[in-house]
Amino acid sequence: MDILRRVRDLEARIATTVDRTVGGFVQSGTREPLEIVHAIVETMVLEVQASGRGRRVFPFNAVAVSVLAPSRDARARFDAVLGDGPSLRDRMVQRLHAAGCDVADLDVALEYVGRAPKTWQRQEFHVEFLRVDKPAPMQTVAQATPVRVEVTVLQGTAEKRTYSFGATRIDLGRCAEVRDSRHRLIRTNHVAFVEGAGEVNQSVSRRHAHISHDPGSTEFRLHDDGSEHGTGILRNGRTLAVPRGARGVRLQSSDEIVLGDARLRVRFDPDSARPR
């Protein structure tokens, strides 16, 4: 019993040290990239949970990190820190392993922002922890032809005004390609709002939302992917909020999709099983 008590006391001291370390980084106001990277990594430990029998788990499989970098030079300094050593994901996985968590699947997305929103709890960065449903295996959806959907841009500037898709997933966001700090492609937006084309476009997050379709049904659903300014559906004069995660909200033909200040209209024929 004495040994068990000592182990628990040691864990308590370690946890206290971690909390103080993170607090010190947050309150110091430092802008040094390496220190901020360490602070981001340490926030992972605060989300670790006990699962019984001395085991610990990290209950999320995706992490979205936003870093304040108001200039090209600031971004270059962060890229230099992450490019000269382990990637941000590798650092996170290593830290979770050190905390006793067996992490097999973790997606990490990093983006730089020029101005920190008021909703951020920390001045230098913001970390969002997500539990994302993985897409169904390709072999289970390749046998059926999805219903075709037409997407029209009503407000905002995209690469095209009207799109037509027969895909099972349609990603919506700012920029055609979303890359991490090491310039690795992590997402391709099918409907891509142009970067730097006004305030409406800037209200659209790079990984804003997506439309899903099960080829075995005629149902389309809209999902928020952790956007900064929110996602909604405008229908019959009412706006339906789309919460993050979960199963999304079912779409009806002629609905307007609200992405921040941008708007899209979707039209589809649920009785059609073939592309027009």
Tab-separated table of C-alpha atoms in Angstrom:
chain	number	residue	atom	x	y	z
A	1	MET	CA	0.000	0.000	0.000
A	2	ASP	CA	2.903	2.350	0.752
A	3	ILE	CA	4.305	1.850	-2.754
A	4	LEU	CA	0.914	2.520	-4.333
A	5	ARG	CA	0.564	5.744	-2.343
A	6	ARG	CA	4.011	6.883	-3.436
A	7	VAL	CA	3.139	6.243	-7.092
A	8	ARG	CA	-0.029	8.301	-6.773
A	9	ASP	CA	1.874	11.122	-5.075
A	10	LEU	CA	4.415	11.106	-7.907
A	11	GLU	CA	1.662	11.266	-10.550
A	12	ALA	CA	0.079	14.199	-8.717
A	13	ARG	CA	3.385	16.089	-8.660
A	14	ILE	CA	3.937	15.439	-12.369
A	15	ALA	CA	0.429	16.664	-13.201
A	16	THR	CA	0.994	19.823	-11.163
A	17	THR	CA	4.283	20.468	-12.964
A	18	VAL	CA	2.589	20.092	-16.366
A	19	ASP	CA	-0.181	22.503	-15.385
A	20	ARG	CA	2.358	25.090	-14.223
A	21	THR	CA	4.398	24.676	-17.394
A	22	VAL	CA	1.402	25.248	-19.643
A	23	GLY	CA	0.245	28.160	-17.526
A	24	GLY	CA	3.680	29.724	-17.722
A	25	PHE	CA	3.742	29.532	-21.493
A	26	VAL	CA	0.264	30.951	-21.783
A	27	GLN	CA	0.747	33.869	-19.410
A	28	SER	CA	4.236	34.837	-20.438
A	29	GLY	CA	3.109	36.493	-23.673
A	30	THR	CA	6.187	35.131	-25.444
A	31	ARG	CA	6.201	34.951	-29.213
A	32	GLU	CA	9.114	32.554	-29.574
A	33	PRO	CA	7.956	29.806	-31.981
A	34	LEU	CA	9.708	26.924	-30.180
A	35	GLU	CA	8.155	27.863	-26.833
A	36	ILE	CA	4.719	28.160	-28.389
A	37	VAL	CA	5.123	24.744	-30.053
A	38	HIS	CA	6.010	23.242	-26.668
A	39	ALA	CA	2.974	24.922	-25.101
A	40	ILE	CA	0.698	23.540	-27.841
A	41	VAL	CA	2.053	20.035	-27.293
A	42	GLU	CA	1.620	20.288	-23.519
A	43	THR	CA	-2.091	21.103	-23.898
A	44	MET	CA	-2.560	17.521	-25.106
A	45	VAL	CA	-1.706	16.187	-21.635
A	46	LEU	CA	-4.563	18.133	-20.065
A	47	GLU	CA	-7.044	16.122	-22.171
A	48	VAL	CA	-5.720	12.704	-21.095
A	49	GLN	CA	-8.219	10.698	-19.068
A	50	ALA	CA	-7.931	7.695	-16.770
A	51	SER	CA	-9.745	4.592	-18.039
A	52	GLY	CA	-9.266	2.251	-15.096
A	53	ARG	CA	-6.596	-0.270	-14.101
A	54	GLY	CA	-3.909	2.378	-14.406
A	55	ARG	CA	-4.623	2.982	-18.083
A	56	ARG	CA	-4.831	6.386	-19.721
A	57	VAL	CA	-6.520	7.380	-22.943
A	58	PHE	CA	-6.618	10.403	-25.230
A	59	PRO	CA	-10.316	10.542	-26.277
A	60	PHE	CA	-9.826	12.381	-29.582
A	61	ASN	CA	-8.554	11.371	-33.018
A	62	ALA	CA	-8.170	14.818	-34.590
A	63	VAL	CA	-6.607	18.089	-33.500
A	64	ALA	CA	-7.001	21.468	-35.230
A	65	VAL	CA	-4.320	24.004	-34.286
A	66	SER	CA	-4.461	27.705	-35.151
A	67	VAL	CA	-1.349	29.814	-34.550
A	68	LEU	CA	-1.152	33.593	-34.536
A	69	ALA	CA	1.358	34.552	-37.247
A	70	PRO	CA	0.497	38.025	-38.566
A	71	SER	CA	3.381	38.240	-41.034
A	72	ARG	CA	5.191	36.110	-43.583
A	73	ASP	CA	8.304	36.277	-41.406
A	74	ALA	CA	6.395	34.921	-38.405
A	75	ARG	CA	5.111	32.005	-40.458
A	76	ALA	CA	8.590	31.294	-41.794
A	77	ARG	CA	9.946	31.117	-38.237
A	78	PHE	CA	7.330	28.535	-37.278
A	79	ASP	CA	8.004	26.548	-40.453
A	80	ALA	CA	11.720	26.578	-39.610
A	81	VAL	CA	11.094	25.172	-36.113
A	82	LEU	CA	8.804	22.397	-37.346
A	83	GLY	CA	10.830	21.702	-40.479
A	84	ASP	CA	14.113	21.347	-38.599
A	85	GLY	CA	12.834	18.650	-36.259
A	86	PRO	CA	9.837	16.389	-35.638
A	87	SER	CA	6.540	17.504	-37.113
A	88	LEU	CA	3.854	18.889	-34.823
A	89	ARG	CA	1.959	15.609	-35.063
A	90	ASP	CA	5.060	13.584	-34.180
A	91	ARG	CA	5.688	15.810	-31.174
A	92	MET	CA	2.097	15.346	-30.020
A	93	VAL	CA	2.182	11.580	-30.422
A	94	GLN	CA	5.498	11.340	-28.576
A	95	ARG	CA	4.131	13.453	-25.720
A	96	LEU	CA	0.992	11.332	-25.434
A	97	HIS	CA	3.080	8.162	-25.386
A	98	ALA	CA	5.144	9.672	-22.576
A	99	ALA	CA	1.889	10.335	-20.707
A	100	GLY	CA	0.957	6.657	-20.972
A	101	CYS	CA	-1.456	6.841	-23.927
A	102	ASP	CA	-1.312	4.444	-26.855
A	103	VAL	CA	-2.157	6.678	-29.834
A	104	ALA	CA	-2.533	4.848	-33.125
A	105	ASP	CA	-4.561	7.303	-35.201
A	106	LEU	CA	-4.268	11.072	-34.868
A	107	ASP	CA	-4.935	13.692	-37.552
A	108	VAL	CA	-3.347	17.097	-36.950
A	109	ALA	CA	-4.172	20.201	-38.979
A	110	LEU	CA	-2.217	23.438	-38.544
A	111	GLU	CA	-3.152	26.845	-39.908
A	112	TYR	CA	-1.764	30.337	-39.412
A	113	VAL	CA	-4.026	33.314	-38.790
A	114	GLY	CA	-3.230	37.004	-38.981
A	115	ARG	CA	-5.457	38.019	-36.067
A	116	ALA	CA	-6.520	36.089	-32.966
A	117	PRO	CA	-10.323	35.921	-32.515
A	118	LYS	CA	-11.767	37.027	-29.184
A	119	THR	CA	-12.912	33.463	-28.550
A	120	TRP	CA	-9.320	32.234	-28.140
A	121	GLN	CA	-8.368	31.440	-24.554
A	122	ARG	CA	-4.683	31.979	-25.302
A	123	GLN	CA	-3.082	34.859	-27.154
A	124	GLU	CA	-0.558	32.916	-29.232
A	125	PHE	CA	-2.574	29.867	-30.329
A	126	HIS	CA	-5.838	27.943	-30.170
A	127	VAL	CA	-6.224	24.155	-30.058
A	128	GLU	CA	-9.451	22.326	-30.831
A	129	PHE	CA	-9.836	18.650	-30.005
A	130	LEU	CA	-12.208	16.650	-32.197
A	131	ARG	CA	-13.653	13.178	-32.507
A	132	VAL	CA	-14.156	12.666	-36.237
A	133	ASP	CA	-16.058	9.800	-37.812
A	134	LYS	CA	-13.892	8.065	-40.392
A	135	PRO	CA	-15.350	7.721	-43.911
A	136	ALA	CA	-16.754	4.383	-44.949
A	137	PRO	CA	-14.394	2.023	-46.833
A	138	MET	CA	-14.337	2.726	-50.557
A	139	GLN	CA	-15.413	-0.793	-51.509
A	140	THR	CA	-18.713	-0.358	-49.671
A	141	VAL	CA	-19.726	2.743	-51.630
A	142	ALA	CA	-18.212	2.114	-55.051
A	143	GLN	CA	-20.978	-0.261	-56.167
A	144	ALA	CA	-23.723	2.370	-56.177
A	145	THR	CA	-24.042	5.606	-58.151
A	146	PRO	CA	-24.760	8.625	-55.939
A	147	VAL	CA	-27.478	11.142	-56.724
A	148	ARG	CA	-26.092	14.161	-58.535
A	149	VAL	CA	-26.150	17.511	-56.698
A	150	GLU	CA	-25.746	21.022	-58.111
A	151	VAL	CA	-24.094	23.689	-55.946
A	152	THR	CA	-24.395	27.392	-56.856
A	153	VAL	CA	-22.427	30.180	-55.164
A	154	LEU	CA	-24.811	32.997	-54.153
A	155	GLN	CA	-22.559	35.122	-51.973
A	156	GLY	CA	-18.766	35.094	-51.998
A	157	THR	CA	-16.203	34.413	-54.712
A	158	ALA	CA	-15.306	30.826	-55.579
A	159	GLU	CA	-13.279	29.345	-58.423
A	160	LYS	CA	-16.579	28.634	-60.225
A	161	ARG	CA	-20.116	29.913	-59.768
A	162	THR	CA	-21.869	26.589	-60.340
A	163	TYR	CA	-20.644	23.063	-59.581
A	164	SER	CA	-22.135	19.654	-60.293
A	165	PHE	CA	-21.097	16.619	-58.260
A	166	GLY	CA	-21.803	12.924	-58.117
A	167	ALA	CA	-19.471	12.274	-55.170
A	168	THR	CA	-20.220	10.788	-51.763
A	169	ARG	CA	-18.417	13.666	-50.012
A	170	ILE	CA	-18.118	17.315	-51.068
A	171	ASP	CA	-15.669	19.448	-49.072
A	172	LEU	CA	-16.417	23.169	-48.701
A	173	GLY	CA	-13.832	25.752	-47.637
A	174	ARG	CA	-11.394	28.521	-48.465
A	175	CYS	CA	-8.547	27.640	-50.885
A	176	ALA	CA	-8.543	24.644	-53.213
A	177	GLU	CA	-5.744	22.920	-51.290
A	178	VAL	CA	-5.190	22.904	-47.527
A	179	ARG	CA	-1.684	22.034	-46.415
A	180	ASP	CA	-0.003	21.571	-43.037
A	181	SER	CA	3.110	23.391	-41.802
A	182	ARG	CA	5.320	21.058	-43.832
A	183	HIS	CA	3.308	21.752	-46.988
A	184	ARG	CA	1.745	18.285	-47.027
A	185	LEU	CA	-1.697	18.160	-48.619
A	186	ILE	CA	-4.322	17.350	-45.964
A	187	ARG	CA	-7.519	18.348	-47.779
A	188	THR	CA	-8.838	19.354	-51.192
A	189	ASN	CA	-11.928	21.558	-51.229
A	190	HIS	CA	-14.356	20.741	-54.027
A	191	VAL	CA	-16.043	24.130	-53.619
A	192	ALA	CA	-13.129	26.485	-52.974
A	193	PHE	CA	-13.580	30.144	-52.025
A	194	VAL	CA	-10.718	32.316	-53.263
A	195	GLU	CA	-8.123	33.448	-50.706
A	196	GLY	CA	-7.898	37.214	-50.242
A	197	ALA	CA	-11.068	38.012	-52.219
A	198	GLY	CA	-12.834	40.101	-49.573
A	199	GLU	CA	-14.320	39.822	-46.092
A	200	VAL	CA	-17.034	37.364	-47.145
A	201	ASN	CA	-14.442	34.860	-48.341
A	202	GLN	CA	-12.293	35.392	-45.236
A	203	SER	CA	-15.245	34.345	-43.066
A	204	VAL	CA	-15.008	30.878	-44.662
A	205	SER	CA	-12.546	28.579	-42.868
A	206	ARG	CA	-10.115	26.483	-44.873
A	207	ARG	CA	-11.697	23.327	-43.444
A	208	HIS	CA	-15.201	24.721	-43.045
A	209	ALA	CA	-17.797	22.043	-43.807
A	210	HIS	CA	-18.706	19.111	-46.039
A	211	ILE	CA	-21.754	17.486	-47.615
A	212	SER	CA	-22.069	13.709	-47.288
A	213	HIS	CA	-24.194	11.321	-49.312
A	214	ASP	CA	-24.789	7.619	-48.816
A	215	PRO	CA	-25.215	5.996	-52.268
A	216	GLY	CA	-27.607	3.551	-50.653
A	217	SER	CA	-30.053	6.388	-49.945
A	218	THR	CA	-31.252	9.717	-51.378
A	219	GLU	CA	-30.195	11.665	-48.287
A	220	PHE	CA	-27.664	14.497	-48.222
A	221	ARG	CA	-26.333	15.827	-44.900
A	222	LEU	CA	-24.346	18.965	-44.083
A	223	HIS	CA	-21.544	18.720	-41.484
A	224	ASP	CA	-19.510	21.483	-39.805
A	225	ASP	CA	-15.781	20.612	-39.733
A	226	GLY	CA	-14.865	22.926	-36.855
A	227	SER	CA	-15.331	26.248	-38.658
A	228	GLU	CA	-14.544	29.550	-36.947
A	229	HIS	CA	-17.681	31.452	-37.991
A	230	GLY	CA	-20.195	28.607	-38.042
A	231	THR	CA	-22.333	26.707	-40.547
A	232	GLY	CA	-26.080	26.860	-41.104
A	233	ILE	CA	-28.947	26.038	-43.459
A	234	LEU	CA	-31.375	28.740	-44.620
A	235	ARG	CA	-34.774	27.182	-45.298
A	236	ASN	CA	-38.152	28.924	-45.651
A	237	GLY	CA	-36.821	32.085	-44.059
A	238	ARG	CA	-35.356	30.288	-41.036
A	239	THR	CA	-31.718	29.486	-40.312
A	240	LEU	CA	-30.918	26.058	-38.894
A	241	ALA	CA	-27.590	25.904	-37.082
A	242	VAL	CA	-25.323	22.953	-37.956
A	243	PRO	CA	-23.449	21.841	-34.810
A	244	ARG	CA	-19.911	20.526	-34.999
A	245	GLY	CA	-19.469	16.771	-35.234
A	246	ALA	CA	-22.392	14.377	-34.759
A	247	ARG	CA	-24.369	13.307	-37.837
A	248	GLY	CA	-24.849	16.726	-39.377
A	249	VAL	CA	-28.188	18.128	-40.581
A	250	ARG	CA	-30.237	16.731	-43.448
A	251	LEU	CA	-30.432	18.909	-46.562
A	252	GLN	CA	-33.431	19.527	-48.772
A	253	SER	CA	-33.224	20.537	-52.415
A	254	SER	CA	-33.142	24.361	-52.801
A	255	ASP	CA	-31.702	24.852	-49.305
A	256	GLU	CA	-29.146	27.629	-48.906
A	257	ILE	CA	-25.934	26.695	-47.081
A	258	VAL	CA	-24.457	29.435	-44.882
A	259	LEU	CA	-20.670	29.378	-44.390
A	260	GLY	CA	-19.771	32.373	-42.243
A	261	ASP	CA	-20.989	35.241	-44.470
A	262	ALA	CA	-20.916	33.178	-47.679
A	263	ARG	CA	-23.907	31.370	-49.145
A	264	LEU	CA	-24.465	28.439	-51.489
A	265	ARG	CA	-27.617	26.865	-52.906
A	266	VAL	CA	-27.953	23.118	-53.382
A	267	ARG	CA	-30.341	21.397	-55.783
A	268	PHE	CA	-30.747	17.677	-56.345
A	269	ASP	CA	-33.340	15.209	-57.565
A	270	PRO	CA	-33.817	12.457	-54.959
A	271	ASP	CA	-35.633	10.291	-57.514
A	272	SER	CA	-32.605	10.233	-59.828
A	273	ALA	CA	-29.944	7.575	-59.405
A	274	ARG	CA	-27.843	8.533	-62.434
A	275	PRO	CA	-25.944	11.666	-63.411
A	276	ARG	CA	-27.941	13.938	-65.679
